[in-house]
PDB file of C-alpha atoms and ligand atoms in Angstrom:
ATOM      1  CA  MET A 645      15.075  27.326  24.460  1.00 97.00           C
ATOM      2  CA  ILE A 646      15.540  30.509  22.478  1.00 98.00           C
ATOM      3  CA  ALA A 647      16.479  31.024  18.832  1.00 98.00           C
ATOM      4  CA  ILE A 648      18.308  34.105  17.662  1.00 98.00           C
ATOM      5  CA  GLY A 649      16.748  35.141  14.345  1.00 98.00           C
ATOM      6  CA  ILE A 650      18.619  37.401  11.960  1.00 98.00           C
ATOM      7  CA  ASP A 651      16.919  38.514   8.737  1.00 97.00           C
ATOM      8  CA  ILE A 652      19.275  40.313   6.379  1.00 97.00           C
ATOM      9  CA  GLY A 653      17.437  42.515   3.865  1.00 93.00           C
ATOM     10  CA  GLY A 654      18.190  45.218   1.351  1.00 90.00           C
ATOM     11  CA  THR A 655      17.090  48.018   3.676  1.00 91.00           C
ATOM     12  CA  LYS A 656      17.448  46.558   7.167  1.00 95.00           C
ATOM     13  CA  ILE A 657      18.738  43.702   9.284  1.00 97.00           C
ATOM     14  CA  ALA A 658      16.050  42.492  11.697  1.00 97.00           C
ATOM     15  CA  ILE A 659      17.359  40.788  14.829  1.00 98.00           C
ATOM     16  CA  GLY A 660      15.150  39.014  17.345  1.00 98.00           C
ATOM     17  CA  LEU A 661      14.868  36.454  20.106  1.00 98.00           C
ATOM     18  CA  VAL A 662      12.187  33.889  19.305  1.00 98.00           C
ATOM     19  CA  ASP A 663      10.945  31.210  21.666  1.00 98.00           C
ATOM     20  CA  GLU A 664       9.744  27.687  20.841  1.00 98.00           C
ATOM     21  CA  THR A 665       6.175  28.873  20.224  1.00 97.00           C
ATOM     22  CA  GLY A 666       7.319  31.413  17.623  1.00 97.00           C
ATOM     23  CA  THR A 667       6.797  34.383  19.935  1.00 97.00           C
ATOM     24  CA  VAL A 668       9.227  37.223  19.309  1.00 97.00           C
ATOM     25  CA  LEU A 669      10.388  38.131  22.830  1.00 98.00           C
ATOM     26  CA  ALA A 670      12.479  41.116  21.830  1.00 98.00           C
ATOM     27  CA  GLN A 671      13.748  42.605  18.614  1.00 98.00           C
ATOM     28  CA  GLN A 672      15.796  45.346  17.108  1.00 98.00           C
ATOM     29  CA  SER A 673      16.610  46.442  13.592  1.00 97.00           C
ATOM     30  CA  LEU A 674      19.655  48.011  11.973  1.00 97.00           C
ATOM     31  CA  LYS A 675      19.671  49.927   8.719  1.00 97.00           C
ATOM     32  CA  THR A 676      21.689  48.108   6.030  1.00 95.00           C
ATOM     33  CA  ASP A 677      23.725  51.272   5.523  1.00 94.00           C
ATOM     34  CA  PRO A 678      25.789  50.963   2.304  1.00 92.00           C
ATOM     35  CA  ALA A 679      28.430  53.252   3.865  1.00 95.00           C
ATOM     36  CA  LYS A 680      29.234  50.525   6.406  1.00 96.00           C
ATOM     37  CA  THR A 681      31.120  47.346   5.554  1.00 97.00           C
ATOM     38  CA  PRO A 682      29.357  44.000   6.014  1.00 97.00           C
ATOM     39  CA  SER A 683      31.841  43.181   8.824  1.00 97.00           C
ATOM     40  CA  GLN A 684      30.873  46.379  10.642  1.00 98.00           C
ATOM     41  CA  LEU A 685      27.195  45.573  10.272  1.00 98.00           C
ATOM     42  CA  ILE A 686      27.697  42.016  11.534  1.00 98.00           C
ATOM     43  CA  GLU A 687      29.597  43.427  14.496  1.00 98.00           C
ATOM     44  CA  GLU A 688      26.676  45.771  15.225  1.00 98.00           C
ATOM     45  CA  THR A 689      24.325  42.815  14.796  1.00 98.00           C
ATOM     46  CA  ALA A 690      26.343  40.846  17.371  1.00 98.00           C
ATOM     47  CA  GLN A 691      26.180  43.769  19.787  1.00 98.00           C
ATOM     48  CA  ALA A 692      22.430  43.966  19.287  1.00 98.00           C
ATOM     49  CA  VAL A 693      22.074  40.222  19.965  1.00 98.00           C
ATOM     50  CA  ASN A 694      24.064  40.511  23.187  1.00 98.00           C
ATOM     51  CA  GLY A 695      22.005  43.529  24.232  1.00 98.00           C
ATOM     52  CA  LEU A 696      18.736  41.678  23.651  1.00 98.00           C
ATOM     53  CA  LEU A 697      19.950  38.589  25.550  1.00 98.00           C
ATOM     54  CA  GLU A 698      20.968  40.755  28.476  1.00 98.00           C
ATOM     55  CA  GLN A 699      17.733  42.715  28.425  1.00 98.00           C
ATOM     56  CA  GLN A 700      15.704  39.474  28.502  1.00 98.00           C
ATOM     57  CA  ASN A 701      17.992  37.803  31.090  1.00 98.00           C
ATOM     58  CA  ILE A 702      18.713  34.888  28.794  1.00 98.00           C
ATOM     59  CA  ALA A 703      21.781  32.796  29.620  1.00 97.00           C
ATOM     60  CA  PRO A 704      23.970  31.379  26.805  1.00 96.00           C
ATOM     61  CA  ALA A 705      22.893  27.855  27.810  1.00 97.00           C
ATOM     62  CA  ASP A 706      19.286  28.767  26.983  1.00 98.00           C
ATOM     63  CA  VAL A 707      20.126  29.663  23.381  1.00 98.00           C
ATOM     64  CA  LYS A 708      19.551  26.817  20.918  1.00 98.00           C
ATOM     65  CA  GLY A 709      21.191  28.456  17.913  1.00 98.00           C
ATOM     66  CA  ILE A 710      21.255  31.263  15.394  1.00 98.00           C
ATOM     67  CA  GLY A 711      19.115  31.266  12.241  1.00 98.00           C
ATOM     68  CA  VAL A 712      19.958  33.621   9.397  1.00 98.00           C
ATOM     69  CA  GLY A 713      17.731  34.361   6.401  1.00 98.00           C
ATOM     70  CA  ALA A 714      19.344  36.253   3.552  1.00 97.00           C
ATOM     71  CA  PRO A 715      18.496  37.228  -0.011  1.00 95.00           C
ATOM     72  CA  GLY A 716      19.671  34.998  -2.830  1.00 94.00           C
ATOM     73  CA  PRO A 717      21.538  34.075  -4.805  1.00 95.00           C
ATOM     74  CA  LEU A 718      23.637  32.671  -1.975  1.00 97.00           C
ATOM     75  CA  ASP A 719      25.905  29.769  -1.098  1.00 98.00           C
ATOM     76  CA  ALA A 720      24.167  28.165   1.849  1.00 97.00           C
ATOM     77  CA  LYS A 721      26.734  25.383   2.248  1.00 96.00           C
ATOM     78  CA  ASN A 722      29.576  27.833   2.771  1.00 97.00           C
ATOM     79  CA  GLY A 723      27.475  30.456   4.566  1.00 98.00           C
ATOM     80  CA  ARG A 724      28.084  33.147   1.969  1.00 98.00           C
ATOM     81  CA  LEU A 725      25.966  35.641   0.106  1.00 98.00           C
ATOM     82  CA  ASP A 726      26.606  35.341  -3.605  1.00 97.00           C
ATOM     83  CA  SER A 727      25.177  38.213  -5.651  1.00 94.00           C
ATOM     84  CA  PRO A 728      21.962  39.619  -4.119  1.00 92.00           C
ATOM     85  CA  PRO A 729      20.985  42.598  -6.329  1.00 88.00           C
ATOM     86  CA  ASN A 730      19.986  44.818  -3.379  1.00 88.00           C
ATOM     87  CA  LEU A 731      23.190  44.281  -1.366  1.00 94.00           C
ATOM     88  CA  PRO A 732      26.024  44.936  -3.815  1.00 94.00           C
ATOM     89  CA  SER A 733      28.710  45.473  -1.169  1.00 95.00           C
ATOM     90  CA  TRP A 734      27.903  42.060   0.367  1.00 97.00           C
ATOM     91  CA  HIS A 735      28.637  40.020  -2.766  1.00 97.00           C
ATOM     92  CA  GLY A 736      30.702  36.979  -1.777  1.00 97.00           C
ATOM     93  CA  PHE A 737      30.648  37.955   1.915  1.00 98.00           C
ATOM     94  CA  GLY A 738      30.914  35.059   4.389  1.00 98.00           C
ATOM     95  CA  VAL A 739      28.126  35.838   6.854  1.00 98.00           C
ATOM     96  CA  VAL A 740      28.446  32.623   8.847  1.00 98.00           C
ATOM     97  CA  ASP A 741      32.244  32.850   9.292  1.00 98.00           C
ATOM     98  CA  GLU A 742      31.863  36.454  10.404  1.00 98.00           C
ATOM     99  CA  LEU A 743      29.134  35.550  12.911  1.00 98.00           C
ATOM    100  CA  ARG A 744      31.306  32.720  14.267  1.00 98.00           C
ATOM    101  CA  LYS A 745      33.932  35.286  15.248  1.00 97.00           C
ATOM    102  CA  HIS A 746      31.343  36.669  17.671  1.00 97.00           C
ATOM    103  CA  PHE A 747      29.405  33.534  18.549  1.00 97.00           C
ATOM    104  CA  GLY A 748      31.543  30.403  18.503  1.00 90.00           C
ATOM    105  CA  ALA A 749      29.370  28.180  20.650  1.00 90.00           C
ATOM    106  CA  TRP A 750      25.965  28.068  18.956  1.00 97.00           C
ATOM    107  CA  PRO A 751      25.014  26.287  15.742  1.00 98.00           C
ATOM    108  CA  ILE A 752      24.386  28.750  12.904  1.00 98.00           C
ATOM    109  CA  HIS A 753      21.780  27.985  10.222  1.00 98.00           C
ATOM    110  CA  PHE A 754      21.890  30.012   7.014  1.00 98.00           C
ATOM    111  CA  GLN A 755      19.290  29.883   4.238  1.00 98.00           C
ATOM    112  CA  ASN A 756      17.599  31.929   1.551  1.00 97.00           C
ATOM    113  CA  ASP A 757      14.968  34.190   3.153  1.00 96.00           C
ATOM    114  CA  ALA A 758      12.107  32.761   1.070  1.00 96.00           C
ATOM    115  CA  THR A 759      13.184  29.236   2.042  1.00 97.00           C
ATOM    116  CA  ALA A 760      13.162  30.282   5.699  1.00 98.00           C
ATOM    117  CA  ALA A 761       9.700  31.859   5.304  1.00 97.00           C
ATOM    118  CA  THR A 762       8.497  28.577   3.817  1.00 98.00           C
ATOM    119  CA  LEU A 763       9.567  26.680   6.921  1.00 98.00           C
ATOM    120  CA  ALA A 764       7.822  29.289   9.066  1.00 98.00           C
ATOM    121  CA  GLU A 765       4.546  28.824   7.144  1.00 98.00           C
ATOM    122  CA  LYS A 766       4.843  25.081   7.811  1.00 98.00           C
ATOM    123  CA  TRP A 767       5.646  25.660  11.476  1.00 98.00           C
ATOM    124  CA  LEU A 768       3.066  28.276  12.413  1.00 97.00           C
ATOM    125  CA  GLY A 769       1.323  29.539   9.298  1.00 97.00           C
ATOM    126  CA  ALA A 770      -0.942  28.509   6.444  1.00 98.00           C
ATOM    127  CA  ALA A 771       0.808  25.232   5.584  1.00 98.00           C
ATOM    128  CA  GLN A 772       0.763  23.455   8.944  1.00 98.00           C
ATOM    129  CA  GLU A 773      -1.218  20.521   7.547  1.00 98.00           C
ATOM    130  CA  ALA A 774       0.649  20.238   4.231  1.00 98.00           C
ATOM    131  CA  ASP A 775       3.538  17.900   3.438  1.00 98.00           C
ATOM    132  CA  ASN A 776       3.886  19.157  -0.137  1.00 98.00           C
ATOM    133  CA  PHE A 777       3.568  22.881  -0.741  1.00 98.00           C
ATOM    134  CA  ILE A 778       5.218  25.884  -2.328  1.00 98.00           C
ATOM    135  CA  PHE A 779       5.455  29.304  -0.710  1.00 98.00           C
ATOM    136  CA  ILE A 780       5.598  32.177  -3.187  1.00 98.00           C
ATOM    137  CA  THR A 781       6.352  35.776  -2.273  1.00 96.00           C
ATOM    138  CA  VAL A 782       5.261  38.473  -4.717  1.00 97.00           C
ATOM    139  CA  SER A 783       7.038  41.543  -3.449  1.00 94.00           C
ATOM    140  CA  THR A 784       9.806  43.781  -4.801  1.00 92.00           C
ATOM    141  CA  GLY A 785      10.827  40.660  -6.719  1.00 93.00           C
ATOM    142  CA  ILE A 786       9.317  37.175  -6.803  1.00 96.00           C
ATOM    143  CA  GLY A 787      10.768  34.321  -4.760  1.00 95.00           C
ATOM    144  CA  ALA A 788       9.637  30.951  -3.506  1.00 97.00           C
ATOM    145  CA  GLY A 789      10.446  28.094  -1.201  1.00 98.00           C
ATOM    146  CA  ILE A 790       9.693  24.439  -1.778  1.00 98.00           C
ATOM    147  CA  TYR A 791       8.547  21.959   0.869  1.00 98.00           C
ATOM    148  CA  MET A 792       8.084  18.428  -0.455  1.00 98.00           C
ATOM    149  CA  HIS A 793       7.634  14.984   1.118  1.00 98.00           C
ATOM    150  CA  GLY A 794       7.694  16.620   4.556  1.00 97.00           C
ATOM    151  CA  ARG A 795      11.066  18.313   3.997  1.00 97.00           C
ATOM    152  CA  LEU A 796      12.377  21.665   2.927  1.00 97.00           C
ATOM    153  CA  ILE A 797      14.027  21.459  -0.497  1.00 97.00           C
ATOM    154  CA  THR A 798      17.085  23.696  -0.479  1.00 97.00           C
ATOM    155  CA  GLY A 799      18.976  22.380  -3.514  1.00 97.00           C
ATOM    156  CA  ALA A 800      22.723  21.955  -3.965  1.00 97.00           C
ATOM    157  CA  SER A 801      23.621  25.497  -2.932  1.00 97.00           C
ATOM    158  CA  GLY A 802      20.525  26.819  -1.153  1.00 97.00           C
ATOM    159  CA  ASN A 803      18.972  28.459  -4.187  1.00 97.00           C
ATOM    160  CA  ALA A 804      16.113  26.054  -4.888  1.00 97.00           C
ATOM    161  CA  GLY A 805      12.937  28.044  -5.330  1.00 96.00           C
ATOM    162  CA  ASP A 806      14.574  31.191  -6.645  1.00 94.00           C
ATOM    163  CA  VAL A 807      11.778  31.344  -9.180  1.00 95.00           C
ATOM    164  CA  GLY A 808      11.926  35.029 -10.128  1.00 94.00           C
ATOM    165  CA  PHE A 809      13.856  34.005 -13.194  1.00 90.00           C
ATOM    166  CA  ILE A 810      11.626  31.316 -14.618  1.00 92.00           C
ATOM    167  CA  MET A 811      10.527  32.335 -18.097  1.00 90.00           C
ATOM    168  CA  VAL A 812       6.870  33.259 -18.273  1.00 90.00           C
ATOM    169  CA  GLU A 813       6.501  35.250 -21.466  1.00 85.00           C
ATOM    170  CA  PRO A 814       9.434  35.502 -23.869  1.00 78.00           C
ATOM    171  CA  GLY A 815       9.839  38.950 -25.337  1.00 72.00           C
ATOM    172  CA  ALA A 816       7.242  40.553 -23.051  1.00 61.00           C
ATOM    173  CA  ALA A 817       7.550  44.136 -21.873  1.00 61.00           C
ATOM    174  CA  GLY A 818      10.749  44.689 -23.820  1.00 59.00           C
ATOM    175  CA  THR A 819      12.635  42.340 -21.489  1.00 62.00           C
ATOM    176  CA  GLU A 820      13.312  38.647 -21.470  1.00 77.00           C
ATOM    177  CA  GLY A 821       9.963  37.893 -19.843  1.00 88.00           C
ATOM    178  CA  TYR A 822      11.249  36.503 -16.570  1.00 92.00           C
ATOM    179  CA  TRP A 823       8.565  36.148 -13.953  1.00 95.00           C
ATOM    180  CA  GLU A 824       9.681  38.877 -11.557  1.00 94.00           C
ATOM    181  CA  GLN A 825      10.510  41.252 -14.405  1.00 92.00           C
ATOM    182  CA  ILE A 826       6.903  41.241 -15.559  1.00 94.00           C
ATOM    183  CA  ALA A 827       4.760  40.369 -12.524  1.00 96.00           C
ATOM    184  CA  SER A 828       6.456  41.615  -9.315  1.00 96.00           C
ATOM    185  CA  GLY A 829       5.435  44.776  -7.442  1.00 97.00           C
ATOM    186  CA  THR A 830       8.343  46.588  -9.080  1.00 96.00           C
ATOM    187  CA  ALA A 831       7.237  45.421 -12.531  1.00 96.00           C
ATOM    188  CA  ILE A 832       3.640  46.520 -11.972  1.00 98.00           C
ATOM    189  CA  ALA A 833       4.741  50.031 -10.936  1.00 98.00           C
ATOM    190  CA  ARG A 834       7.162  50.290 -13.861  1.00 97.00           C
ATOM    191  CA  GLN A 835       4.568  49.279 -16.450  1.00 97.00           C
ATOM    192  CA  ALA A 836       1.846  51.448 -14.883  1.00 98.00           C
ATOM    193  CA  SER A 837       4.179  54.455 -14.965  1.00 98.00           C
ATOM    194  CA  GLU A 838       5.049  53.806 -18.612  1.00 98.00           C
ATOM    195  CA  LEU A 839       1.385  53.535 -19.544  1.00 98.00           C
ATOM    196  CA  LEU A 840       0.220  56.657 -17.709  1.00 98.00           C
ATOM    197  CA  GLY A 841       3.329  58.741 -18.404  1.00 98.00           C
ATOM    198  CA  ARG A 842       3.865  59.620 -14.725  1.00 98.00           C
ATOM    199  CA  PRO A 843       5.170  57.834 -11.627  1.00 98.00           C
ATOM    200  CA  VAL A 844       2.555  55.336 -10.425  1.00 98.00           C
ATOM    201  CA  GLY A 845       3.018  53.082  -7.364  1.00 98.00           C
ATOM    202  CA  THR A 846       2.010  49.440  -7.273  1.00 98.00           C
ATOM    203  CA  LYS A 847      -0.940  49.932  -4.914  1.00 98.00           C
ATOM    204  CA  GLU A 848      -2.086  52.975  -6.901  1.00 98.00           C
ATOM    205  CA  ALA A 849      -2.120  50.887 -10.093  1.00 98.00           C
ATOM    206  CA  PHE A 850      -4.443  48.380  -8.377  1.00 98.00           C
ATOM    207  CA  ASP A 851      -6.613  51.189  -6.988  1.00 98.00           C
ATOM    208  CA  LEU A 852      -6.954  52.886 -10.382  1.00 98.00           C
ATOM    209  CA  ALA A 853      -7.916  49.552 -11.936  1.00 98.00           C
ATOM    210  CA  ALA A 854     -10.560  49.036  -9.247  1.00 97.00           C
ATOM    211  CA  ASP A 855     -11.885  52.547  -9.972  1.00 98.00           C
ATOM    212  CA  GLY A 856     -12.364  51.632 -13.631  1.00 97.00           C
ATOM    213  CA  ASP A 857      -9.247  52.967 -15.367  1.00 98.00           C
ATOM    214  CA  ALA A 858      -9.186  50.870 -18.549  1.00 98.00           C
ATOM    215  CA  GLN A 859      -5.401  50.854 -19.030  1.00 98.00           C
ATOM    216  CA  MET A 860      -4.769  49.856 -15.427  1.00 98.00           C
ATOM    217  CA  ARG A 861      -7.537  47.235 -15.566  1.00 98.00           C
ATOM    218  CA  GLU A 862      -5.807  45.667 -18.555  1.00 98.00           C
ATOM    219  CA  LEU A 863      -2.401  45.795 -16.856  1.00 98.00           C
ATOM    220  CA  ILE A 864      -3.711  44.194 -13.677  1.00 98.00           C
ATOM    221  CA  ASP A 865      -5.553  41.505 -15.639  1.00 98.00           C
ATOM    222  CA  VAL A 866      -2.429  40.646 -17.587  1.00 97.00           C
ATOM    223  CA  THR A 867      -0.406  40.649 -14.339  1.00 98.00           C
ATOM    224  CA  TYR A 868      -2.829  38.182 -12.742  1.00 98.00           C
ATOM    225  CA  LYS A 869      -2.516  36.009 -15.834  1.00 97.00           C
ATOM    226  CA  ARG A 870       1.283  36.111 -15.616  1.00 97.00           C
ATOM    227  CA  LEU A 871       1.148  35.261 -11.909  1.00 98.00           C
ATOM    228  CA  GLY A 872      -1.124  32.358 -12.824  1.00 98.00           C
ATOM    229  CA  MET A 873       1.283  31.193 -15.554  1.00 97.00           C
ATOM    230  CA  GLY A 874       4.199  31.000 -13.131  1.00 98.00           C
ATOM    231  CA  CYS A 875       2.042  29.127 -10.609  1.00 98.00           C
ATOM    232  CA  VAL A 876       1.002  26.643 -13.296  1.00 98.00           C
ATOM    233  CA  SER A 877       4.658  25.994 -14.181  1.00 97.00           C
ATOM    234  CA  LEU A 878       5.463  25.319 -10.534  1.00 98.00           C
ATOM    235  CA  ILE A 879       2.408  23.088 -10.076  1.00 98.00           C
ATOM    236  CA  ASN A 880       3.199  21.110 -13.240  1.00 98.00           C
ATOM    237  CA  THR A 881       6.820  20.674 -12.140  1.00 97.00           C
ATOM    238  CA  LEU A 882       6.439  19.884  -8.451  1.00 98.00           C
ATOM    239  CA  ASP A 883       2.885  18.587  -7.913  1.00 98.00           C
ATOM    240  CA  PRO A 884       2.193  20.418  -4.628  1.00 98.00           C
ATOM    241  CA  GLU A 885      -1.092  20.090  -2.728  1.00 98.00           C
ATOM    242  CA  LEU A 886      -0.998  23.755  -1.720  1.00 98.00           C
ATOM    243  CA  LEU A 887       0.401  27.121  -2.814  1.00 98.00           C
ATOM    244  CA  VAL A 888       0.859  29.740  -0.092  1.00 98.00           C
ATOM    245  CA  ILE A 889       1.255  33.245  -1.492  1.00 98.00           C
ATOM    246  CA  GLY A 890       2.674  36.145   0.517  1.00 96.00           C
ATOM    247  CA  GLY A 891       4.613  39.367  -0.066  1.00 94.00           C
ATOM    248  CA  GLY A 892       3.416  42.962  -0.358  1.00 94.00           C
ATOM    249  CA  VAL A 893       1.492  42.508  -3.608  1.00 97.00           C
ATOM    250  CA  SER A 894      -0.549  39.623  -2.138  1.00 97.00           C
ATOM    251  CA  GLN A 895      -2.092  42.140   0.270  1.00 96.00           C
ATOM    252  CA  ILE A 896      -4.468  43.006  -2.574  1.00 97.00           C
ATOM    253  CA  GLY A 897      -6.230  39.895  -1.323  1.00 97.00           C
ATOM    254  CA  GLU A 898      -9.178  38.028  -2.817  1.00 97.00           C
ATOM    255  CA  PRO A 899      -9.215  39.539  -6.348  1.00 97.00           C
ATOM    256  CA  LEU A 900      -5.619  38.382  -6.812  1.00 98.00           C
ATOM    257  CA  PHE A 901      -6.232  34.961  -5.266  1.00 98.00           C
ATOM    258  CA  ASP A 902      -9.448  34.428  -7.267  1.00 98.00           C
ATOM    259  CA  ALA A 903      -7.691  35.332 -10.510  1.00 98.00           C
ATOM    260  CA  ILE A 904      -4.768  32.986  -9.844  1.00 98.00           C
ATOM    261  CA  ARG A 905      -7.102  30.163  -8.767  1.00 98.00           C
ATOM    262  CA  GLY A 906      -9.134  30.708 -11.925  1.00 98.00           C
ATOM    263  CA  TYR A 907      -6.073  30.514 -14.155  1.00 98.00           C
ATOM    264  CA  VAL A 908      -4.700  27.456 -12.402  1.00 98.00           C
ATOM    265  CA  SER A 909      -8.070  25.683 -12.509  1.00 98.00           C
ATOM    266  CA  GLN A 910      -8.042  25.997 -16.292  1.00 98.00           C
ATOM    267  CA  HIS A 911      -4.415  25.554 -17.217  1.00 98.00           C
ATOM    268  CA  ALA A 912      -2.618  23.215 -14.810  1.00 98.00           C
ATOM    269  CA  LEU A 913      -1.884  19.909 -16.477  1.00 97.00           C
ATOM    270  CA  SER A 914      -3.355  17.313 -14.135  1.00 98.00           C
ATOM    271  CA  PRO A 915      -6.840  17.256 -12.606  1.00 98.00           C
ATOM    272  CA  SER A 916      -5.275  17.364  -9.125  1.00 98.00           C
ATOM    273  CA  GLY A 917      -3.028  20.252 -10.224  1.00 98.00           C
ATOM    274  CA  ARG A 918      -6.075  22.205 -11.376  1.00 98.00           C
ATOM    275  CA  ARG A 919      -7.543  21.773  -7.897  1.00 98.00           C
ATOM    276  CA  THR A 920      -4.402  22.907  -6.009  1.00 98.00           C
ATOM    277  CA  ALA A 921      -5.415  24.937  -2.946  1.00 98.00           C
ATOM    278  CA  ILE A 922      -4.106  28.512  -3.161  1.00 98.00           C
ATOM    279  CA  VAL A 923      -4.176  30.530   0.065  1.00 98.00           C
ATOM    280  CA  PRO A 924      -2.647  33.695   1.550  1.00 98.00           C
ATOM    281  CA  ALA A 925       0.412  33.428   3.773  1.00 97.00           C
ATOM    282  CA  ALA A 926      -0.492  33.611   7.457  1.00 97.00           C
ATOM    283  CA  LEU A 927       2.683  35.206   8.781  1.00 95.00           C
ATOM    284  CA  SER A 928       3.122  38.776   7.686  1.00 84.00           C
ATOM    285  CA  GLN A 929       4.308  40.606  10.768  1.00 83.00           C
ATOM    286  CA  ASN A 930       7.858  39.551  11.624  1.00 90.00           C
ATOM    287  CA  ALA A 931       7.748  36.879   8.898  1.00 91.00           C
ATOM    288  CA  GLY A 932      11.468  37.315   8.178  1.00 92.00           C
ATOM    289  CA  LEU A 933      12.473  36.966  11.816  1.00 96.00           C
ATOM    290  CA  ILE A 934      10.218  34.019  12.496  1.00 97.00           C
ATOM    291  CA  GLY A 935      11.490  32.403   9.281  1.00 97.00           C
ATOM    292  CA  ALA A 936      15.091  32.791  10.430  1.00 98.00           C
ATOM    293  CA  ALA A 937      14.230  31.422  13.875  1.00 98.00           C
ATOM    294  CA  SER A 938      12.331  28.479  12.375  1.00 98.00           C
ATOM    295  CA  LEU A 939      15.661  27.254  10.938  1.00 98.00           C
ATOM    296  CA  VAL A 940      16.732  26.723  14.566  1.00 98.00           C
ATOM    297  CA  HIS A 941      13.508  25.464  16.110  1.00 98.00           C
ATOM    298  CA  GLN A 942      12.292  23.195  13.290  1.00 97.00           C
ATOM    299  CA  ALA A 943      14.012  20.188  11.747  1.00 94.00           C
ATOM    300  CA  TYR A 944      14.387  20.562   7.997  1.00 94.00           C
TER     301      TYR A 944
HETATM  302  P1  ADP B1476      10.158  43.304   0.220  1.00 59.47           P
HETATM  303  O1  ADP B1476      10.235  43.022  -1.232  1.00 59.47           O
HETATM  304  O2  ADP B1476      11.146  44.341   0.660  1.00 59.47           O
HETATM  305  O3  ADP B1476      10.178  42.069   1.053  1.00 59.47           O
HETATM  306  P2  ADP B1476       7.224  43.614   0.420  1.00 59.47           P
HETATM  307  O4  ADP B1476       6.974  42.167   0.564  1.00 59.47           O
HETATM  308  O5  ADP B1476       6.496  44.554   1.317  1.00 59.47           O
HETATM  309  O6  ADP B1476       8.756  44.028   0.520  1.00 59.47           O
HETATM  310  O7  ADP B1476       6.849  43.989  -1.092  1.00 59.47           O
HETATM  311  C1  ADP B1476       6.977  45.256  -1.589  1.00 59.47           C
HETATM  312  C2  ADP B1476       6.167  45.386  -2.870  1.00 59.47           C
HETATM  313  O8  ADP B1476       4.784  45.164  -2.574  1.00 59.47           O
HETATM  314  C3  ADP B1476       6.263  46.767  -3.468  1.00 59.47           C
HETATM  315  O9  ADP B1476       6.266  46.670  -4.893  1.00 59.47           O
HETATM  316  C4  ADP B1476       4.988  47.427  -2.965  1.00 59.47           C
HETATM  317  O10 ADP B1476       4.580  48.471  -3.839  1.00 59.47           O
HETATM  318  C5  ADP B1476       4.009  46.283  -2.994  1.00 59.47           C
HETATM  319  N1  ADP B1476       2.904  46.460  -2.031  1.00 59.47           N
HETATM  320  C6  ADP B1476       3.013  46.686  -0.702  1.00 59.47           C
HETATM  321  N2  ADP B1476       1.790  46.791  -0.143  1.00 59.47           N
HETATM  322  C7  ADP B1476       0.892  46.601  -1.139  1.00 59.47           C
HETATM  323  C8  ADP B1476      -0.530  46.572  -1.202  1.00 59.47           C
HETATM  324  N3  ADP B1476      -1.307  46.768  -0.118  1.00 59.47           N
HETATM  325  N4  ADP B1476      -1.095  46.344  -2.392  1.00 59.47           N
HETATM  326  C9  ADP B1476      -0.340  46.138  -3.512  1.00 59.47           C
HETATM  327  N5  ADP B1476       0.996  46.172  -3.518  1.00 59.47           N
HETATM  328  C10 ADP B1476       1.606  46.391  -2.353  1.00 59.47           C
END
């Protein structure tokens, strides 16, 4: 059976056909053009789905369902986006109702994109052996998904794990000190640019630090500490056996993982918390699509 995966993002909608092994058989992407209404874009998405099914010779009876991952905050119960910062014209838009106009027959699953990515890491990625883990994405913002007691935790409205707004450092950086405002890729670039008085990208800030720039070294060290602080809060709250960390910033690799492990090993409350395994996400390519499809193929 085939799952139709739809990953709605701030810049593009990725659409794909994913089989039961997690293989993406065919895919297409549409720009999330702000000049188009959400209904228009869903209509184009439906056309793309039909085109892919035709191209792959897949009959309707071979489709198990549609999985949609979307940025939070959202209302998963009612299939609506709520107020995702990067999709202002979609606020309050009923994605599932709109999709039903095009596809009445198949079940439609709708979840936060980080929650969907969490299920994908359990299905095919770094958390296959874990029954209690948290997936954290450090990217443009910071998000997470929670998998506990062998189940995905989605919360009352589908926003469980939207951890970008846990408080890490009150008063830091002239803001309220929310996690993603001081430790996301966006936050690193903003602070690096302020310090050096010119535009500096996230990767460049890391590179300058590695080359010995003292200001960037200090910024990156404090960022690692702030990433560690957020991880400690999650470990102390939820008692996971494993943290899986993905997102663009995690591509820095071992220095970031070593620093977070070091912080956690000193500051988590319980002895088992201090030993929490912390590993990179395994799915990077097509993670959004496979996450969306996992909502169809995997029980949660
Ligand atoms: P999105 O937030 O759209 O899902 P990503 O997960 O790719 O996108 O995250 C984008 C963020 O990650 C940006 O702040 C970008 O600068 C940063 N980033 C991307 N690649 C790297 C890298 N190799 N090293 C450090 N930061 C990176």
